Coordinates of C-alpha atoms in Angstrom, one line a residue:
M1 CA 10.8 -6.7 -62.7
N2 CA 8.7 -4.0 -61.8
E3 CA 10.4 -0.7 -63.9
Q4 CA 7.9 1.8 -62.9
V5 CA 9.1 4.7 -61.4
K6 CA 7.1 7.6 -59.1
V7 CA 8.9 10.7 -60.8
P8 CA 8.8 14.1 -58.9
H9 CA 7.0 16.4 -60.9
A10 CA 6.7 14.9 -63.8
R11 CA 5.4 18.0 -66.4
E12 CA 7.7 20.7 -64.9
V13 CA 11.1 22.1 -64.3
F14 CA 13.2 23.0 -61.5
I15 CA 14.7 26.4 -62.1
A16 CA 15.7 30.1 -60.0
S17 CA 14.7 27.4 -57.2
R18 CA 11.2 26.4 -57.5
W19 CA 9.5 23.6 -59.5
Q20 CA 7.3 26.0 -62.1
Q21 CA 6.0 25.4 -65.8
P22 CA 8.2 25.1 -69.2
R23 CA 8.5 27.9 -71.0
G24 CA 8.5 28.1 -74.7
E25 CA 7.4 25.0 -76.9
A26 CA 8.1 22.3 -74.1
S27 CA 8.9 18.8 -75.9
L28 CA 8.6 15.7 -73.3
V29 CA 11.1 12.8 -74.1
K30 CA 10.4 8.8 -73.5
V31 CA 12.4 7.8 -71.0
I32 CA 14.1 4.2 -71.7
S33 CA 14.9 1.9 -69.8
A34 CA 18.4 -0.1 -70.8
H35 CA 17.6 -3.7 -69.8
S36 CA 13.9 -4.0 -71.2
E37 CA 14.3 -0.8 -73.4
D38 CA 10.5 -0.1 -72.3
V39 CA 9.3 3.3 -72.2
I40 CA 9.3 4.4 -68.4
C41 CA 8.3 7.5 -68.5
E42 CA 7.6 10.7 -70.7
L43 CA 10.0 14.4 -69.3
P44 CA 10.4 17.7 -70.0
D45 CA 13.2 18.4 -72.2
A46 CA 14.1 22.1 -70.4
S47 CA 13.9 24.5 -73.9
I48 CA 16.5 27.4 -74.7
D49 CA 13.8 29.9 -73.9
D50 CA 14.1 28.0 -70.4
A51 CA 17.7 28.3 -69.9
A52 CA 17.3 31.8 -70.8
H53 CA 15.2 32.4 -67.8
A54 CA 17.6 30.4 -65.4
V55 CA 20.1 32.5 -66.2
E56 CA 18.3 36.1 -65.5
Q57 CA 17.1 34.9 -62.4
A58 CA 20.7 33.8 -61.8
R59 CA 22.0 36.6 -62.8
A60 CA 19.2 38.7 -60.4
A61 CA 20.3 36.9 -57.3
F62 CA 24.0 37.4 -57.8
E63 CA 23.3 41.2 -58.0
Q64 CA 20.4 42.6 -56.5
G65 CA 19.5 38.7 -54.6
E66 CA 21.0 38.0 -50.3
W67 CA 22.7 35.0 -51.4
P68 CA 26.0 36.3 -52.1
R69 CA 25.9 38.3 -49.2
L70 CA 25.3 35.8 -46.7
T71 CA 27.3 34.3 -44.1
V72 CA 28.9 31.2 -45.0
E73 CA 27.2 29.7 -41.8
Q74 CA 23.9 31.1 -43.2
R75 CA 24.6 29.5 -46.6
L76 CA 25.7 26.0 -45.1
Q77 CA 21.9 26.2 -43.8
F78 CA 20.6 25.8 -46.9
A79 CA 23.1 23.5 -48.4
T80 CA 22.7 21.3 -45.3
R81 CA 18.6 20.6 -46.1
F82 CA 19.2 19.7 -49.2
R83 CA 22.6 17.6 -48.6
D84 CA 19.7 15.3 -46.2
A85 CA 17.0 15.6 -48.4
L86 CA 19.7 14.0 -51.3
A87 CA 20.6 11.5 -48.8
S88 CA 16.5 10.6 -48.0
M89 CA 15.7 10.6 -51.8
E90 CA 12.5 7.8 -52.3
G91 CA 12.8 6.1 -55.1
F92 CA 16.4 7.6 -56.5
E93 CA 18.2 4.2 -56.8
K94 CA 16.3 2.5 -58.4
A95 CA 15.9 5.3 -61.4
W96 CA 18.8 5.0 -62.0
A97 CA 19.1 1.5 -62.0
I98 CA 16.9 1.4 -64.6
E99 CA 17.4 4.7 -66.5
G100 CA 21.4 4.7 -66.6
G101 CA 21.7 0.7 -66.6
M102 CA 24.2 1.1 -63.3
P103 CA 23.6 -2.5 -61.2
I104 CA 22.5 -1.4 -58.1
T105 CA 24.8 -2.6 -55.9
T106 CA 27.3 0.1 -57.9
V107 CA 24.2 2.4 -57.1
K108 CA 24.4 2.0 -53.6
A109 CA 28.5 2.8 -53.6
M110 CA 28.4 5.8 -55.5
Y111 CA 25.1 7.3 -53.5
G112 CA 27.4 6.7 -50.5
M113 CA 30.6 7.7 -52.3
S114 CA 28.7 10.8 -53.3
M115 CA 27.1 11.7 -50.0
F116 CA 31.2 11.1 -48.9
G117 CA 32.0 13.7 -50.6
I118 CA 29.2 16.5 -50.3
D119 CA 29.5 15.9 -46.1
D120 CA 33.5 16.7 -46.9
V121 CA 32.7 20.1 -49.0
L122 CA 30.1 21.0 -46.1
G123 CA 32.8 20.6 -43.9
L124 CA 35.4 22.4 -46.0
A125 CA 33.6 25.4 -45.7
T126 CA 33.3 25.7 -41.9
E127 CA 37.2 25.0 -41.7
I128 CA 38.4 27.0 -45.0
P129 CA 37.9 31.4 -43.8
L130 CA 37.1 33.4 -47.0
S131 CA 38.8 36.2 -46.0
E132 CA 42.2 36.4 -43.9
I133 CA 44.8 39.7 -42.9
R134 CA 48.7 39.3 -44.1
E135 CA 51.6 40.7 -43.0
T136 CA 53.8 41.2 -46.0
R137 CA 56.9 43.3 -46.1
A138 CA 55.3 46.4 -47.6
G139 CA 52.8 46.3 -44.9
R140 CA 49.6 45.2 -44.4
V141 CA 46.7 43.3 -46.8
E142 CA 43.3 42.0 -46.7
V143 CA 43.2 38.5 -49.1
R144 CA 39.1 38.1 -49.7
H145 CA 37.7 34.9 -51.5
E146 CA 34.6 36.5 -53.1
P147 CA 31.9 35.1 -55.1
L148 CA 32.8 34.7 -59.1
G149 CA 29.0 34.9 -60.0
P150 CA 26.7 33.1 -61.7
V151 CA 28.2 29.7 -62.2
L152 CA 27.6 26.8 -64.6
A153 CA 27.9 22.9 -64.0
I154 CA 27.7 20.9 -67.2
L155 CA 27.2 17.2 -66.0
T156 CA 28.1 13.9 -67.2
Y157 CA 25.9 10.9 -67.2
N158 CA 28.0 8.4 -65.0
G159 CA 28.5 10.2 -61.8
P160 CA 26.0 13.3 -61.4
L161 CA 25.3 12.5 -57.9
A162 CA 29.1 12.9 -57.1
E163 CA 29.7 15.5 -59.0
L164 CA 27.2 17.8 -57.3
G165 CA 29.8 17.4 -54.1
M166 CA 33.0 18.3 -56.5
S167 CA 31.6 21.7 -58.2
V168 CA 28.2 22.3 -56.6
F169 CA 27.8 22.3 -53.4
P170 CA 31.0 24.4 -52.9
A171 CA 29.7 26.9 -55.9
L172 CA 26.9 27.5 -53.7
L173 CA 28.8 27.8 -50.8
T174 CA 31.3 30.4 -51.6
G175 CA 27.8 32.5 -52.4
N176 CA 27.5 31.6 -56.5
P177 CA 24.7 30.9 -58.1
V178 CA 24.1 27.8 -60.3
V179 CA 22.3 26.1 -63.3
V180 CA 23.4 23.0 -63.3
K181 CA 22.8 21.2 -66.8
L182 CA 22.4 17.1 -66.5
P183 CA 22.5 15.3 -69.9
P184 CA 19.4 13.5 -71.3
E185 CA 20.6 10.1 -70.0
N186 CA 19.4 11.9 -66.6
R187 CA 16.2 12.3 -67.2
M188 CA 14.6 10.9 -64.3
I189 CA 17.6 11.3 -61.9
G190 CA 17.3 14.7 -62.5
H191 CA 13.7 15.0 -61.1
F192 CA 14.7 13.8 -58.1
M193 CA 17.8 15.7 -57.2
A194 CA 15.8 19.1 -57.9
D195 CA 13.3 17.4 -55.6
A196 CA 16.1 17.5 -52.8
A197 CA 16.7 21.2 -54.0
A198 CA 13.2 22.5 -53.9
Q199 CA 12.9 20.8 -50.6
A200 CA 16.1 23.3 -49.4
S201 CA 14.3 26.2 -50.5
F202 CA 17.0 27.9 -51.7
P203 CA 16.5 32.0 -51.9
E204 CA 14.3 32.6 -56.1
G205 CA 17.1 32.0 -58.5
V206 CA 20.0 30.7 -56.6
L207 CA 20.0 27.1 -57.8
T208 CA 18.6 25.3 -61.2
I209 CA 18.7 21.4 -62.3
I210 CA 17.6 21.0 -65.8
T211 CA 18.2 18.4 -68.5
A212 CA 19.0 19.4 -72.1
G213 CA 20.4 18.5 -75.2
A214 CA 23.4 20.1 -76.7
E215 CA 21.3 23.3 -77.9
V216 CA 20.6 23.9 -74.3
S217 CA 24.5 23.5 -73.3
K218 CA 26.1 25.6 -75.9
Y219 CA 23.3 28.1 -75.6
L220 CA 24.7 28.5 -71.5
V221 CA 28.3 27.9 -72.1
A222 CA 28.2 31.2 -74.8
H223 CA 25.6 33.2 -72.1
H224 CA 27.0 36.7 -71.6
D225 CA 25.4 36.0 -67.8
I226 CA 27.5 32.8 -67.0
D227 CA 30.7 33.7 -65.2
A228 CA 32.2 30.2 -64.0
V229 CA 31.7 27.1 -66.4
H230 CA 32.4 23.7 -65.0
F231 CA 32.2 20.7 -67.8
T232 CA 32.4 17.2 -67.5
G233 CA 32.6 15.6 -70.5
G234 CA 34.6 14.0 -73.3
N235 CA 38.0 16.2 -74.6
E236 CA 36.1 17.1 -78.5
V237 CA 33.2 18.3 -76.7
G238 CA 35.2 20.2 -73.7
A239 CA 38.1 21.7 -75.9
E240 CA 35.0 23.5 -77.5
V241 CA 33.7 24.9 -74.2
G242 CA 37.1 26.0 -73.0
A243 CA 37.6 27.8 -76.5
V244 CA 34.1 29.3 -76.3
C245 CA 34.8 30.8 -72.8
A246 CA 38.2 31.7 -73.8
Q247 CA 36.3 34.1 -75.9
R248 CA 34.5 36.1 -73.8
M249 CA 37.0 35.4 -70.8
A250 CA 35.1 33.1 -68.2
R251 CA 36.2 31.4 -65.7
V252 CA 36.4 27.4 -66.6
T253 CA 37.1 24.2 -65.6
L254 CA 37.3 20.7 -67.7
E255 CA 37.3 17.5 -66.5
L256 CA 37.1 14.9 -69.1
G257 CA 38.7 11.9 -70.6
G258 CA 41.4 9.2 -69.8
K259 CA 42.8 6.2 -71.1
S260 CA 44.3 5.2 -67.9
A261 CA 47.5 2.5 -67.6
A262 CA 47.6 -0.4 -65.1
I263 CA 51.2 -0.9 -64.5
V264 CA 51.6 -4.9 -63.3
A265 CA 54.8 -5.5 -62.2
D266 CA 56.6 -9.2 -61.6
D267 CA 56.1 -9.4 -58.2
V268 CA 52.4 -9.5 -57.6
D269 CA 50.6 -12.9 -57.0
M270 CA 48.1 -12.7 -59.6
D271 CA 45.5 -14.4 -58.2
E272 CA 45.4 -11.3 -55.6
T273 CA 45.8 -8.7 -58.7
V274 CA 43.1 -9.7 -61.4
P275 CA 40.2 -9.1 -58.8
K276 CA 41.4 -5.4 -58.5
L277 CA 41.9 -5.2 -62.1
V278 CA 38.6 -6.2 -62.3
R279 CA 36.7 -3.9 -60.0
S280 CA 38.9 -1.2 -61.0
M281 CA 38.5 -1.8 -64.9
T282 CA 34.6 -2.9 -64.8
A283 CA 32.8 -0.1 -62.6
Y284 CA 29.9 1.1 -64.3
M285 CA 30.5 -1.3 -67.2
G286 CA 33.8 1.2 -68.5
Q287 CA 31.3 3.9 -68.4
V288 CA 33.5 6.1 -66.1
C289 CA 36.4 8.3 -66.8
V290 CA 39.2 7.0 -64.3
T291 CA 38.7 3.4 -65.5
T292 CA 42.0 1.2 -65.9
S293 CA 41.7 0.7 -70.0
R294 CA 45.0 -0.2 -70.3
I295 CA 47.1 -3.1 -68.8
L296 CA 50.2 -3.4 -69.1
V297 CA 52.5 -6.6 -67.9
S298 CA 56.0 -8.0 -68.9
R299 CA 56.0 -9.6 -71.8
K300 CA 56.8 -12.9 -69.6
R301 CA 53.7 -12.5 -67.3
H302 CA 51.6 -11.9 -70.0
D303 CA 49.9 -14.9 -71.0
E304 CA 49.4 -15.4 -67.5
L305 CA 47.4 -12.9 -66.9
V306 CA 45.3 -12.2 -69.8
E307 CA 44.4 -16.6 -69.2
K308 CA 43.5 -15.4 -65.4
L309 CA 41.4 -12.0 -66.3
S310 CA 39.4 -13.4 -69.2
K311 CA 38.2 -16.1 -66.9
A312 CA 37.4 -13.0 -64.5
L313 CA 35.5 -11.0 -67.0
A314 CA 33.8 -14.2 -68.8
A315 CA 32.9 -14.9 -65.3
M316 CA 31.2 -11.9 -64.2
R317 CA 27.8 -12.0 -64.3
I318 CA 25.5 -10.3 -66.9
G319 CA 21.5 -9.3 -66.0
P320 CA 19.3 -6.8 -64.8
P321 CA 20.8 -3.9 -63.2
Q322 CA 17.9 -4.1 -60.2
D323 CA 18.9 -7.5 -59.5
P324 CA 21.1 -7.2 -56.9
K325 CA 23.2 -10.3 -58.2
T326 CA 24.2 -8.5 -61.4
E327 CA 28.2 -7.0 -60.9
F328 CA 27.7 -6.2 -65.2
G329 CA 24.2 -4.6 -66.2
P330 CA 23.2 -2.5 -69.6
M331 CA 25.2 0.5 -71.7
V332 CA 22.9 3.7 -71.0
S333 CA 22.2 3.6 -74.7
E334 CA 22.1 2.3 -77.9
R335 CA 24.3 4.9 -79.1
V336 CA 26.6 3.7 -76.4
R337 CA 26.8 0.3 -77.2
A338 CA 26.9 1.0 -81.0
R339 CA 30.2 3.2 -80.1
S340 CA 32.5 0.4 -77.7
E341 CA 31.0 -2.2 -80.8
G342 CA 32.5 -0.3 -83.3
F343 CA 36.4 0.1 -81.2
I344 CA 35.7 -3.7 -81.2
E345 CA 35.3 -4.1 -84.6
R346 CA 38.5 -1.7 -85.8
A347 CA 40.7 -2.4 -83.7
V348 CA 40.3 -6.6 -84.9
A349 CA 40.2 -5.0 -88.1
A350 CA 43.9 -3.5 -87.4
G351 CA 45.2 -6.7 -85.7
A352 CA 44.1 -7.3 -82.2
K353 CA 42.2 -10.3 -81.0
I354 CA 39.7 -11.1 -78.6
A355 CA 40.8 -13.0 -75.6
T356 CA 37.1 -13.0 -74.1
G357 CA 33.8 -11.2 -75.1
G358 CA 33.3 -9.0 -78.2
K359 CA 29.8 -9.3 -78.7
R360 CA 26.1 -9.6 -77.1
P361 CA 25.7 -12.0 -74.9
E362 CA 23.5 -14.5 -75.4
G363 CA 19.7 -14.5 -73.9
F364 CA 19.5 -10.7 -74.0
E365 CA 17.3 -10.6 -77.0
C366 CA 16.6 -6.6 -75.7
G367 CA 18.6 -4.2 -73.5
F368 CA 21.6 -2.2 -74.3
Y369 CA 23.9 -5.4 -73.2
I370 CA 27.7 -6.0 -74.3
E371 CA 30.5 -8.6 -72.9
P372 CA 33.4 -7.2 -71.0
T373 CA 35.6 -7.5 -73.9
L374 CA 39.9 -8.2 -73.9
L375 CA 41.8 -7.7 -76.2
V376 CA 45.2 -8.4 -76.6
N377 CA 48.1 -8.1 -79.8
V378 CA 47.6 -4.8 -79.0
S379 CA 50.1 -1.9 -79.9
N380 CA 50.2 1.4 -77.9
D381 CA 50.2 3.0 -81.2
M382 CA 46.2 1.6 -82.5
E383 CA 43.7 3.3 -82.2
I384 CA 41.8 1.3 -79.4
A385 CA 45.0 2.4 -77.0
Q386 CA 45.0 5.9 -77.7
N387 CA 40.7 6.6 -77.6
E388 CA 38.8 6.7 -74.9
V389 CA 35.9 3.8 -75.6
F390 CA 33.5 5.1 -72.1
G391 CA 33.0 1.5 -72.5
P392 CA 34.0 -2.0 -71.8
V393 CA 36.9 -2.4 -74.0
Y394 CA 40.4 -3.5 -72.5
C395 CA 43.3 -3.8 -73.9
V396 CA 46.3 -5.8 -72.5
I397 CA 50.1 -4.3 -73.7
P398 CA 53.3 -6.2 -72.8
Y399 CA 56.2 -4.3 -72.1
D400 CA 60.0 -4.9 -71.6
D401 CA 60.6 -3.6 -67.8
I402 CA 59.5 -0.6 -65.7
D403 CA 60.8 2.0 -67.6
D404 CA 59.3 0.7 -70.7
A405 CA 55.9 0.6 -68.8
V406 CA 56.4 3.9 -67.5
R407 CA 56.9 5.2 -71.2
I408 CA 53.8 3.4 -72.5
A409 CA 52.1 4.6 -69.7
N410 CA 52.6 8.4 -70.9
D411 CA 52.7 8.1 -73.9
S412 CA 48.9 9.6 -74.4
R413 CA 47.4 12.4 -74.7
F414 CA 45.8 11.7 -71.6
G415 CA 46.8 12.1 -68.1
L416 CA 43.6 11.8 -66.0
Y417 CA 44.8 8.6 -63.3
G418 CA 47.2 5.9 -63.6
A419 CA 48.0 2.8 -60.8
V420 CA 50.4 0.4 -60.3
L421 CA 50.8 -2.9 -58.9
T422 CA 53.3 -4.2 -57.2
N423 CA 54.5 -5.6 -53.5
D424 CA 58.1 -3.3 -53.9
E425 CA 57.2 -0.1 -52.2
K426 CA 59.6 1.7 -53.7
L427 CA 59.1 0.6 -57.3
A428 CA 55.8 2.0 -56.3
Y429 CA 56.4 5.5 -55.2
D430 CA 59.1 5.5 -58.1
V431 CA 56.6 4.9 -61.0
A432 CA 54.0 6.7 -59.0
Y433 CA 55.8 9.8 -59.3
R434 CA 57.0 9.1 -62.6
V435 CA 53.5 8.1 -64.4
R436 CA 52.5 11.8 -65.7
S437 CA 48.7 11.7 -64.6
G438 CA 46.4 13.9 -62.1
S439 CA 45.6 11.1 -59.7
F440 CA 47.4 7.4 -59.2
G441 CA 46.9 4.8 -57.4
I442 CA 49.4 2.2 -56.1
G443 CA 47.7 -1.2 -55.6
G444 CA 44.7 0.1 -58.1
A445 CA 43.0 1.9 -55.4
F446 CA 40.2 4.2 -57.4
P447 CA 41.0 7.9 -57.2
M448 CA 39.9 9.8 -53.9
L449 CA 37.6 12.3 -54.9
I450 CA 37.9 14.8 -51.6
A451 CA 41.6 15.4 -52.8
P452 CA 42.4 17.7 -55.3
Y453 CA 41.1 16.0 -58.6
G454 CA 42.0 16.8 -61.9
G455 CA 43.9 16.0 -65.5
M456 CA 46.8 16.8 -67.5
K457 CA 47.5 16.8 -70.7
Q458 CA 44.3 16.8 -73.0
S459 CA 42.3 14.9 -69.7
G460 CA 41.3 18.4 -68.8
W461 CA 42.5 21.3 -66.7
G462 CA 41.4 22.6 -63.0
Y463 CA 40.6 21.4 -60.1
V464 CA 37.9 19.8 -58.0
G465 CA 38.3 18.3 -54.4
S466 CA 39.3 19.8 -51.0
R467 CA 40.7 23.2 -50.8
E468 CA 42.4 23.5 -54.4
G469 CA 38.6 22.7 -55.8
Y470 CA 36.3 24.9 -53.5
L471 CA 39.1 27.9 -54.1
T472 CA 38.9 27.6 -57.5
L473 CA 34.8 29.3 -57.4
T474 CA 35.6 32.7 -56.3
N475 CA 37.5 35.6 -57.1
I476 CA 40.3 37.0 -54.9
K477 CA 40.8 40.5 -54.4
S478 CA 43.1 42.2 -51.9
I479 CA 42.6 45.1 -50.0
V480 CA 45.9 47.4 -49.1
L481 CA 45.4 48.6 -45.3
P482 CA 46.1 51.6 -44.2
V483 CA 49.1 51.9 -42.4
A484 CA 48.8 52.6 -38.3
A485 CA 49.3 55.8 -37.0

């Protein structure tokens, strides 16, 4: 298949709302196809000098520029142009499939979901007042939601377009300049997203979109002119981000990992339930924080579920991500595949058994492929049941009764998502209220990202989405009004 992609501004970086030449010793980095392992192109790696310039310009835009002082309606004009440019990017879907290994059908679904989320934020901006007069027992007060200052958004490779709607658009609409830092796995699509931002013609300094490694992230998180940080990623790095922000009292929102449990009740039809489980387990080959990687089922229905689930996973069509028939593509990189393989190896050494998968698929001499893997004979205290894989490795764990299932689901340091599959409405709500997770799906539904979305326990703190996420990106000021004469 043709893997050539015309990347916009392939030798420039998008800083302070404009394409420009990299600063310092700019280096070009090879972009590798997840399917063929061929070099697709070479793109600039943003340096610390570039990051420093981005923050300097963002601070200037906040202190001296017009952006924080525009009305919401005026900021909406820029944001809407950005949204429209994102919606019409030619080549973006192909680039995401090639660079990220995401099946093109999933890319299209993610694209539509992301635009829906962005549209929801644009609607919120017209509905939520940033100032109101309140009558209190002590008198009248004006409550204002004012911009925070420069916001850093560190996004993750599995959903950067969706995260624009979850963090970047709300930050912009509430008057904050934003520096977006994408991971190395998003180099090509980062250029497409930046070119869409360029078409919106934001004022100078308001929006930066760069791709860089960990050193640039560390520099930006610690920068005294960054007033708020939105971080999406793993728990270990998230804890470091939170600690650095705490040292300088910067606002921080952490979207971290999960080890979500799907509780399968005894009353379900397995032929109807298994396809729902497969969809929630294998989205982007398990490289999703809300993947239901722990499947909890009663002992009496355990073998039935394992048999049907194994057949369904084994029947998934593995292939090139550009092929519309592909259901399961390669991992985003060799590093991510190796991580999954390490989890499988250690799980088997600890006593788990492979029901299906567990190896690289036959017929794929290149590409970062690994089969969807189902493990059984797993207890909830094993590493594979407690740590996030971020890959296609899933385990089935038996329970004694529903109370035991809830106990197992909650026996985790994570609390991002959970699900129950049952025909009993009363049971469904009972389980939903008892499982400690920021989001929960009755019937195995995917989390609603335009609702308040965030995690409990070590799955992070803070929320994105809806009114709660929108107003998180503001400072609250109360102005006591004079008593009428």
